[in-house]
mmCIF file of C-alpha atoms in Angstrom:
data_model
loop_
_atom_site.group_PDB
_atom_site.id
_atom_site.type_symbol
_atom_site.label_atom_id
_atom_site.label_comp_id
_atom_site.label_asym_id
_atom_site.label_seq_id
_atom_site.Cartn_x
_atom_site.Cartn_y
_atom_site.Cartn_z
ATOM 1 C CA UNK W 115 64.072 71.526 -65.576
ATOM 2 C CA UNK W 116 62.807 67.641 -66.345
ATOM 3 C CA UNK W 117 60.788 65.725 -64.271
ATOM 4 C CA UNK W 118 62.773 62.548 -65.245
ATOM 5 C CA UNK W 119 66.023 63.242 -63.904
ATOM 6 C CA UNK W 120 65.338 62.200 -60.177
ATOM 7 C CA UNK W 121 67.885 60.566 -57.903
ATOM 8 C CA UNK W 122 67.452 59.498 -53.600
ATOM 9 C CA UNK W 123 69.950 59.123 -51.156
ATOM 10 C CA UNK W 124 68.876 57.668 -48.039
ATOM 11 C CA UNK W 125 71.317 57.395 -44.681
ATOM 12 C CA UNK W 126 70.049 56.735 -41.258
ATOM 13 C CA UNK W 127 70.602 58.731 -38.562
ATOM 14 C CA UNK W 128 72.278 58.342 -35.271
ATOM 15 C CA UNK W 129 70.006 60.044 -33.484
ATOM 16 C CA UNK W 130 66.529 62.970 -33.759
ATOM 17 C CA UNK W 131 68.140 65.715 -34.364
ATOM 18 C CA UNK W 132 71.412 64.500 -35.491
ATOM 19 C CA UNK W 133 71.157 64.810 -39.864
ATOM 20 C CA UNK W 134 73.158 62.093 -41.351
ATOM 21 C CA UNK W 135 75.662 63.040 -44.588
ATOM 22 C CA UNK W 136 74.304 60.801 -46.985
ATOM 23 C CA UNK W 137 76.453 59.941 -50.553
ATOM 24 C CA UNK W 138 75.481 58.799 -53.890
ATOM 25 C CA UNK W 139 78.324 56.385 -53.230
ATOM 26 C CA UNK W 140 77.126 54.735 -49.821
ATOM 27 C CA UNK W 141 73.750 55.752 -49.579
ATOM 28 C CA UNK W 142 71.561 55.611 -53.260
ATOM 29 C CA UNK W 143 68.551 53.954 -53.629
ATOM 30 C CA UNK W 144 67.389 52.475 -56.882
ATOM 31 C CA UNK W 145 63.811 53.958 -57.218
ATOM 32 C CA UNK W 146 61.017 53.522 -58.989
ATOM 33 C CA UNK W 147 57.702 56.194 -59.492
ATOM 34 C CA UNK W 148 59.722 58.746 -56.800
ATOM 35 C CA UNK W 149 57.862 61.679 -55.988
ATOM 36 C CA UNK W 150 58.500 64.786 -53.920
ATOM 37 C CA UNK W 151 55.832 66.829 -52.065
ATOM 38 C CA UNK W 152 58.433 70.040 -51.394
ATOM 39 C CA UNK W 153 56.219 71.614 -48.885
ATOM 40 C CA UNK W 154 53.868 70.345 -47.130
ATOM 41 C CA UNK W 155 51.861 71.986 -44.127
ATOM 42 C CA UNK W 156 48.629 74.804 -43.560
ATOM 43 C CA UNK W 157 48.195 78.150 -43.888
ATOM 44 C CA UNK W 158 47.608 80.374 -40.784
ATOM 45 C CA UNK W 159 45.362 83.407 -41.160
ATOM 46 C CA UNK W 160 45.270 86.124 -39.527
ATOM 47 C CA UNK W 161 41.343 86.548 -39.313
ATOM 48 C CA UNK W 162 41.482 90.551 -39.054
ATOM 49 C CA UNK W 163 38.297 92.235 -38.304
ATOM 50 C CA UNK W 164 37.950 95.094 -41.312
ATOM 51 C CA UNK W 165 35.479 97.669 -42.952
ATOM 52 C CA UNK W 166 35.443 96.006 -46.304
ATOM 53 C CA UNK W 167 35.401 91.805 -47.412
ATOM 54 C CA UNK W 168 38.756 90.243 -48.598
ATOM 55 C CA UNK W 169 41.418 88.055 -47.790
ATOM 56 C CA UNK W 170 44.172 88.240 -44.981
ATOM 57 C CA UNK W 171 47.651 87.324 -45.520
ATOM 58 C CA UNK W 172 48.720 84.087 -43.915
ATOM 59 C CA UNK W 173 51.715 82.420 -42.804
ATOM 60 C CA UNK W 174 52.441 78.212 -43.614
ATOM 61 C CA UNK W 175 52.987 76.699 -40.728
ATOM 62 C CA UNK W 176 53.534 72.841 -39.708
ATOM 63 C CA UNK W 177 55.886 72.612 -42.606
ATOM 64 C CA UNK W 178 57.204 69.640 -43.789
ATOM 65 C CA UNK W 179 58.244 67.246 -46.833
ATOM 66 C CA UNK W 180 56.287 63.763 -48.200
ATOM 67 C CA UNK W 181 58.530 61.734 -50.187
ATOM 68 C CA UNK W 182 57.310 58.201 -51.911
ATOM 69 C CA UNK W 183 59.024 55.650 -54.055
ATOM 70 C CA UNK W 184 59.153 52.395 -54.993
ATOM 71 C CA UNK W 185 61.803 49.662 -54.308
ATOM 72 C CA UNK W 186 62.440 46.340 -56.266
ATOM 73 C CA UNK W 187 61.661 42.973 -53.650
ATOM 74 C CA UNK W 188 64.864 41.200 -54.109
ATOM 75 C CA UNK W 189 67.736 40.022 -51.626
ATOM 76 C CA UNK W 190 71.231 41.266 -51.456
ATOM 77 C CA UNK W 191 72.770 38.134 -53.428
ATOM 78 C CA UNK W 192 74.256 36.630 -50.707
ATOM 79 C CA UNK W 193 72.374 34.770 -47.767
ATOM 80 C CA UNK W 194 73.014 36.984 -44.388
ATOM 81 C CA UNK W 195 73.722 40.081 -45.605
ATOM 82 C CA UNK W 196 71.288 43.007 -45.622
ATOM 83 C CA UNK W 197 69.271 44.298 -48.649
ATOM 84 C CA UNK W 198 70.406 47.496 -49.952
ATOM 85 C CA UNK W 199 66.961 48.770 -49.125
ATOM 86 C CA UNK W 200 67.605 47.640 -45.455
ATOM 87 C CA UNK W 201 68.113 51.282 -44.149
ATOM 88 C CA UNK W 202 64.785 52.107 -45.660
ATOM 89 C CA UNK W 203 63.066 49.629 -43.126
ATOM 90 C CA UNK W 204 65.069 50.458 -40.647
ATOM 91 C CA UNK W 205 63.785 53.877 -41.043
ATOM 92 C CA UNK W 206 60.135 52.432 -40.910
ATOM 93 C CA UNK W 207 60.190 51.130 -37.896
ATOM 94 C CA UNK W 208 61.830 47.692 -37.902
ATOM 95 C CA UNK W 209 64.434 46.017 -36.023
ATOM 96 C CA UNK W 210 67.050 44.919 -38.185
ATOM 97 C CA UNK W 211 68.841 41.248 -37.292
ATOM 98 C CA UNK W 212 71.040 39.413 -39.100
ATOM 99 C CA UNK W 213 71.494 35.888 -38.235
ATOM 100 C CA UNK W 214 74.435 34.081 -39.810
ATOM 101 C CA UNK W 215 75.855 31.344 -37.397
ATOM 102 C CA UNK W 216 74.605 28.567 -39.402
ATOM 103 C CA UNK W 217 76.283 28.160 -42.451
ATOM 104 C CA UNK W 218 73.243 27.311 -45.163
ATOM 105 C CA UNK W 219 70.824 29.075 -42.563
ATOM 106 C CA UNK W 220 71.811 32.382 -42.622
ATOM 107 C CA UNK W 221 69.427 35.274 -43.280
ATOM 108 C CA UNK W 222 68.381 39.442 -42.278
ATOM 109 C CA UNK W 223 64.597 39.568 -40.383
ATOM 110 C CA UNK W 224 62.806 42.916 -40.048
ATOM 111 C CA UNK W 225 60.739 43.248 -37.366
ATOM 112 C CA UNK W 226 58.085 46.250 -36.715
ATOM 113 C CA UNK W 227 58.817 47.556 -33.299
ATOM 114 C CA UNK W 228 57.488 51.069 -31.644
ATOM 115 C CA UNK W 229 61.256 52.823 -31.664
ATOM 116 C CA UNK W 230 63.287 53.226 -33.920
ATOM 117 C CA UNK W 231 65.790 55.487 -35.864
ATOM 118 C CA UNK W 232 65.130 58.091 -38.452
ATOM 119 C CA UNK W 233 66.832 58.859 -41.700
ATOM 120 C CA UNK W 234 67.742 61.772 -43.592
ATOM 121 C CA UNK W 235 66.692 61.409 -47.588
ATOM 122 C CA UNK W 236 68.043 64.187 -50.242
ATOM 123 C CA UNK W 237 66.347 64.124 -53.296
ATOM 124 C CA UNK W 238 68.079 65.586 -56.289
ATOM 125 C CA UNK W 239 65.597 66.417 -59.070
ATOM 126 C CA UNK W 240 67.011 68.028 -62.031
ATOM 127 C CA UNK W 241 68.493 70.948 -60.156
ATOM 128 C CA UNK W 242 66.326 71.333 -56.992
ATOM 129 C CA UNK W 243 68.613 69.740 -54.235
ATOM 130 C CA UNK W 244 66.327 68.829 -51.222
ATOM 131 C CA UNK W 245 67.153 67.526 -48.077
ATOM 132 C CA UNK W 246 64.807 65.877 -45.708
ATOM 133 C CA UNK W 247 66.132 65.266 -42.070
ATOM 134 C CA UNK W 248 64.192 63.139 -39.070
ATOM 135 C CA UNK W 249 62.042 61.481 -41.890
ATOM 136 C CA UNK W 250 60.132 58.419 -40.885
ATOM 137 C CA UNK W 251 58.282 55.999 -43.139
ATOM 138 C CA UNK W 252 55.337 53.720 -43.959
ATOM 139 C CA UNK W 253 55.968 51.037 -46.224
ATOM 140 C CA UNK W 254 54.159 48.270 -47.917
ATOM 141 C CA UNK W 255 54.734 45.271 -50.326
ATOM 142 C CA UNK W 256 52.608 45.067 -53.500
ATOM 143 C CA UNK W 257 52.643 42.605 -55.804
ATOM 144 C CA UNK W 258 50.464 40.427 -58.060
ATOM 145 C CA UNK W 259 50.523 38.213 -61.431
ATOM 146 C CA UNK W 260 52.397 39.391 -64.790
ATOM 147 C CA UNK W 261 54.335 42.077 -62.264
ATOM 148 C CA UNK W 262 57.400 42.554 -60.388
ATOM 149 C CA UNK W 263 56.916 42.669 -56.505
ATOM 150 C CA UNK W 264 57.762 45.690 -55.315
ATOM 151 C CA UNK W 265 58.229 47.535 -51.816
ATOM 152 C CA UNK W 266 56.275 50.929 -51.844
ATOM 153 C CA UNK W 267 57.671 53.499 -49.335
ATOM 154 C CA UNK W 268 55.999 56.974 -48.206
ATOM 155 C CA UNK W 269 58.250 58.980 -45.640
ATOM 156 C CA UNK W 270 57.776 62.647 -43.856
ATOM 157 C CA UNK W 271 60.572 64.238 -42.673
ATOM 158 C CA UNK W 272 61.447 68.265 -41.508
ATOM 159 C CA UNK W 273 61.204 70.917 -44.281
ATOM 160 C CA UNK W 274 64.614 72.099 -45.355
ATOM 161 C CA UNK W 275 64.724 75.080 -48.029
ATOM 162 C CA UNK W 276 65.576 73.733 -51.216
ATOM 163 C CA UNK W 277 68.939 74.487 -52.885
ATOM 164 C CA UNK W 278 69.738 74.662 -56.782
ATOM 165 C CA UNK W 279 72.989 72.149 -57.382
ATOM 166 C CA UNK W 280 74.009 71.156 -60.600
ATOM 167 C CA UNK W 281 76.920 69.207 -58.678
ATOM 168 C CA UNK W 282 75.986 65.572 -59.511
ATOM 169 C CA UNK W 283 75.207 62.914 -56.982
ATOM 170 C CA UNK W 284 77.173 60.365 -58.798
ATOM 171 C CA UNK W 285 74.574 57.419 -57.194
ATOM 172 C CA UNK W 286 75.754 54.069 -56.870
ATOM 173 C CA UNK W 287 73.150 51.112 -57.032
ATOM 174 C CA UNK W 288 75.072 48.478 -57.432
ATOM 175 C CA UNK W 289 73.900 47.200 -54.125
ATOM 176 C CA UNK W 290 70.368 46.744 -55.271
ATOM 177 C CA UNK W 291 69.792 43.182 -57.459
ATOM 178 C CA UNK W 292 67.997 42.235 -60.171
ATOM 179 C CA UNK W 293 64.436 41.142 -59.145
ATOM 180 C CA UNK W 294 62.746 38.116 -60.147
ATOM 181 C CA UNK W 295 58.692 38.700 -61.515
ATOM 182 C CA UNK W 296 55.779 36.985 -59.909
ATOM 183 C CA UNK W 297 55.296 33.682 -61.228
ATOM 184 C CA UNK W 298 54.229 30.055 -60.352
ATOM 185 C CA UNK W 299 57.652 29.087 -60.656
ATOM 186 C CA UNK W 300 58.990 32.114 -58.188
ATOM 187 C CA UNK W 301 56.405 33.208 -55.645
ATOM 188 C CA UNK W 302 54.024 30.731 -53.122
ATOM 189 C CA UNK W 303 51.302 32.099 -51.050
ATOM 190 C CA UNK W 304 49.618 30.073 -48.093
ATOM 191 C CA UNK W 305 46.791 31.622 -45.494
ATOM 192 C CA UNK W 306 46.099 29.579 -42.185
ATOM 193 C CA UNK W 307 48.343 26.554 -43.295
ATOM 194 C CA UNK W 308 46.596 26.136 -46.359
ATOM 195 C CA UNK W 309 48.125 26.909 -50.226
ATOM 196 C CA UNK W 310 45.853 29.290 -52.527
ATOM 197 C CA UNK W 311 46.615 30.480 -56.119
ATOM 198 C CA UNK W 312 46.986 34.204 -55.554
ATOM 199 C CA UNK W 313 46.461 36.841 -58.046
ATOM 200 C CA UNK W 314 47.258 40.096 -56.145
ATOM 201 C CA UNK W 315 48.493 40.784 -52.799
ATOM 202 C CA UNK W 316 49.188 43.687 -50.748
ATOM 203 C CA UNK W 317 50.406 43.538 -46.988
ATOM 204 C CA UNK W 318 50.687 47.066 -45.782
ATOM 205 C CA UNK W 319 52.891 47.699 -42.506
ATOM 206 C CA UNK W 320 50.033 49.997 -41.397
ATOM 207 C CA UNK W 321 52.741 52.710 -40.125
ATOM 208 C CA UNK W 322 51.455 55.863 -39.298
ATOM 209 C CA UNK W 323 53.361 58.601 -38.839
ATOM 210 C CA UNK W 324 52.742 62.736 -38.318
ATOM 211 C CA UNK W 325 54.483 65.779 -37.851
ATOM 212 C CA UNK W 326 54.254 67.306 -34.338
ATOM 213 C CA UNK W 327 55.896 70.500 -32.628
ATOM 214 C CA UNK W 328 55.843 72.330 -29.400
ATOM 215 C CA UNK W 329 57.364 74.987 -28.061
ATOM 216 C CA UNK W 330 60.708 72.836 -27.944
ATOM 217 C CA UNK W 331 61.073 71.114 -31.035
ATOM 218 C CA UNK W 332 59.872 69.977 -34.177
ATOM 219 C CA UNK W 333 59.762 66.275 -35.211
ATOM 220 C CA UNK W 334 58.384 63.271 -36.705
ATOM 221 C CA UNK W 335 56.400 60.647 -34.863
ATOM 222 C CA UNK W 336 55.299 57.425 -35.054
ATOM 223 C CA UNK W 337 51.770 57.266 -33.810
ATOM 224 C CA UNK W 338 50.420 54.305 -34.353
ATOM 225 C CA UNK W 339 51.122 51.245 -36.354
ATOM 226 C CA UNK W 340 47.687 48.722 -38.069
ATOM 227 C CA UNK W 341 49.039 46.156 -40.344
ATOM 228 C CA UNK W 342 46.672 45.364 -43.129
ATOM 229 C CA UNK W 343 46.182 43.202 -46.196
ATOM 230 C CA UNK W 344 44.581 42.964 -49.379
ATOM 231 C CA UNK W 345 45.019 39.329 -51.270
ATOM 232 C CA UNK W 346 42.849 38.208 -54.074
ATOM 233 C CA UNK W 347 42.690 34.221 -54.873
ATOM 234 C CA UNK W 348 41.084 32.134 -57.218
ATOM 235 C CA UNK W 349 38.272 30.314 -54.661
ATOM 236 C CA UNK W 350 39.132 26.951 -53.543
ATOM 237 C CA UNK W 351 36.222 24.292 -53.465
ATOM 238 C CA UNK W 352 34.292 24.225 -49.943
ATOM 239 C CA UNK W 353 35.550 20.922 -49.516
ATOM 240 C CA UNK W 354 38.872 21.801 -49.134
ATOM 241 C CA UNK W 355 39.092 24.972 -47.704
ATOM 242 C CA UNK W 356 36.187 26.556 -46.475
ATOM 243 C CA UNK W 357 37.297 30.421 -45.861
ATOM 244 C CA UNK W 358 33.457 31.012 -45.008
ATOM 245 C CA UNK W 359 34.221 29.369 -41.660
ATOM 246 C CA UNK W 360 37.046 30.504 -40.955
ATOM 247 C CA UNK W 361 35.677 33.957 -40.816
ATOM 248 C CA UNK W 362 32.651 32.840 -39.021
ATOM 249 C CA UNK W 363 34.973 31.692 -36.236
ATOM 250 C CA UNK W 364 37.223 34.770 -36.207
ATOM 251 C CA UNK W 365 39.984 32.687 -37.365
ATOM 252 C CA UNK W 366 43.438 33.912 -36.442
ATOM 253 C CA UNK W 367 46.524 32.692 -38.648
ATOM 254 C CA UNK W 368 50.083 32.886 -40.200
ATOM 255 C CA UNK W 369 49.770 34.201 -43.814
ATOM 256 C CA UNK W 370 52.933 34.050 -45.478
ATOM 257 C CA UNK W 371 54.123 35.271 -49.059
ATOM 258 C CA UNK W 372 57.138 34.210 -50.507
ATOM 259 C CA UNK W 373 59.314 35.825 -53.984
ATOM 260 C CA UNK W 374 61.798 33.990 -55.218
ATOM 261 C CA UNK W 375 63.542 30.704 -55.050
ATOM 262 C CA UNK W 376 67.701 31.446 -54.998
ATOM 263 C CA UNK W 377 69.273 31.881 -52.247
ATOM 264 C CA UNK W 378 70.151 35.461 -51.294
ATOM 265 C CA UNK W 379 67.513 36.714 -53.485
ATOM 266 C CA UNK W 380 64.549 35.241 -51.370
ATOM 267 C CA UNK W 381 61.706 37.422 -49.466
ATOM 268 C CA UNK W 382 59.518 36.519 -47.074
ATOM 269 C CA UNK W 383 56.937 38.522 -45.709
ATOM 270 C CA UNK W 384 54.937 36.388 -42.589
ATOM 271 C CA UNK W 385 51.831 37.508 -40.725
ATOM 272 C CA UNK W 386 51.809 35.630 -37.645
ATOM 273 C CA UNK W 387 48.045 36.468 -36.851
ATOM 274 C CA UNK W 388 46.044 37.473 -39.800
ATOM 275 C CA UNK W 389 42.557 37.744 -39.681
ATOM 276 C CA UNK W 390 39.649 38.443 -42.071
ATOM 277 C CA UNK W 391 38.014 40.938 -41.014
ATOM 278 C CA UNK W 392 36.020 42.135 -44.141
ATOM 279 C CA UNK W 393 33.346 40.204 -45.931
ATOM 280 C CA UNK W 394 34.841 38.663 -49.482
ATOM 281 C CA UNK W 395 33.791 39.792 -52.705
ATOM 282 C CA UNK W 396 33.761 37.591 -55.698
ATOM 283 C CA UNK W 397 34.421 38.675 -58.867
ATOM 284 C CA UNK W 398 35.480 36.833 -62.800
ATOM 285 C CA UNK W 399 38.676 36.723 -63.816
ATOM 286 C CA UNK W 400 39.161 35.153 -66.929
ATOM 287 C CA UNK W 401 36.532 32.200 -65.997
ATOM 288 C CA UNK W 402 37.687 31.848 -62.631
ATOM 289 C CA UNK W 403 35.559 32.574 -59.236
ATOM 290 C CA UNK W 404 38.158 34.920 -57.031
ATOM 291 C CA UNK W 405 37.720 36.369 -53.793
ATOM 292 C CA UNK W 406 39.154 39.703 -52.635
ATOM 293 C CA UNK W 407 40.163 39.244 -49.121
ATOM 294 C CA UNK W 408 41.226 41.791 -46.160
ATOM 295 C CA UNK W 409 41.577 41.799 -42.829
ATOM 296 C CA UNK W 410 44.451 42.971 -39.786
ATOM 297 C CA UNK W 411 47.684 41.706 -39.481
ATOM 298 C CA UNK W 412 47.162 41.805 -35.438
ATOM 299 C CA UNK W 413 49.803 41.812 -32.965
ATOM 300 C CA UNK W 414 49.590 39.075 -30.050
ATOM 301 C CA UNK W 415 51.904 38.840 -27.542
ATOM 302 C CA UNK W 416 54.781 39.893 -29.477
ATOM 303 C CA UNK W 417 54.203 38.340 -33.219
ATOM 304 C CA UNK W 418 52.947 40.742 -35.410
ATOM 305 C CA UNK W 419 54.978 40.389 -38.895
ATOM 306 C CA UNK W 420 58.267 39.299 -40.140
ATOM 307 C CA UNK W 421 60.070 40.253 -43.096
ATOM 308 C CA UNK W 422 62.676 37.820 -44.071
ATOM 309 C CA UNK W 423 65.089 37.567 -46.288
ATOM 310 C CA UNK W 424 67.562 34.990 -47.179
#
């Protein structure tokens, strides 16, 4: 079998428990670096006492399936309608809303919230057909200079026994549109109000998800969620933005990254309270003094982070 030939669907489901029926016509996602764990989980020993050393056969239990991939950061093409990778964040814990009453205003938010639904993903590679029900994801957007953005995904989902299929998927991916690279001309980048010259960026969701059972079911929960981010920027002078004491004063602020200037292909990704919480690093790049920044995208009240696009 090759390794290349790899194809996800991806269809939410209606509710745990419920699989969805996803096609290659309704429900492909155009991937990038996907990867399949197939089985996933811990053997169980059975300890025997014995007269003589050796091992004692074992059983895997806690089975289940890790599948990551990568997404392009683009918009649908048209202002208010939903990003073919939409489901995706559905699927990672984000209210989906689409706002289009104003004409010239229109645009889809994602917003992280503690419920939400899961998905069922079948990955086709080569001729191992495997499908994933009740996943749930973690997701994250990387991007920096000389790259194309990109949305990095890592789901879990129920253990299935794999089939062999030579019955193609026939995926569709129209849907997904052409992205734009990081540039001056195509990306801006401001932290607490003020506009830095980024070089890499990486704004993590903070998702956390794990598989649990009991004697009544097995499942995949979302235990926790701590947004993070990584950003490094070329060092402004003290005079003009002094970062130093902002972290002194456990500053709290909107960070906000933006790819892409057209309408409809436009994404936003806003931290309504980000904080440094790590001391910066300098480092050279090329000449110029840049600082390597982290810190919590926190939740107050209810802003945490919005994903827009438009």
């Amino acid at each position: 079998m090759k390794f290349r030939k790899k194809v996800l669907l991806l269809a939410l489901q209606s509710a745990v428990g419920t699989p969805a029926s996803p096609t290659g016509a309704l429900n492909a996602v155009l991937t990038k670096n996907l990867a399949i764990m197939p089985m996933e989980g811990e053997a169980l020993s059975r300890e025997l006492d014995k007269e003589d050393f050796g091992a004692d056969l074992a059983t895997i239990v806690g089975r289940h399936v890790k599948v990551t991939f990568q997404v392009e950061v683009a918009g649908s093409g048209t202002p208010g309608e939903p990003p073919a990778w939409g489901p995706a964040m559905v699927a990672c814990g984000h209210l989906q809303t689409i706002d289009d009453t104003t004409p010239g205003d229109e645009e889809v938010r994602y917003t992280p919230i503690d419920t939400a639904l899961p998905a069922t993903l079948i990955v086709k590679h080569d001729t191992s057909l495997h499908t994933i029900t009740d996943a749930r994801g973690m997701v994250r957007l990387v991007t920096g200079k000389r790259r194309y953005a990109y949305l990095e995904f890592e789901f879990i989902g129920l253990y299935q026994t794999p089939a062999h299929s030579t019955t193609p998927l026939n995926p569709v991916t129209s849907g997904f549109v052409k992205p734009v690279p990081f540039r001056a001309a195509t990306t801006e980048f401001t932290l607490f109000g003020e506009t830095l010259c980024l070089n890499e960026l990486t704004l993590n969701g903070g998702q956390q998800n794990g598989f649990y059972e009991c004697s009544e079911q097995e499942t995949i929960q979302l235990e926790n969620r701590q947004a993070q981010f990584e950003a490094k920027v070329v060092e402004p002078a003290l005079n003009d933005f002094n970062i130093y004491e902002e972290i002194e004063a456990d500053t709290d602020g909107e960070l906000s990254y933006t790819h892409g200037t057209v309408a409809g292909n436009i994404v936003q990704w806003v931290a309504h309270h980000a904080q440094i919480t790590n001391p910066p690093q300098r480092e050279d790049d090329q000449g110029n003094m840049v600082l390597s920044l982290s810190g919590t995208q926190a939740r107050v009240g209810t802003l945490e982070y919005t994903v827009t696009v438009r």
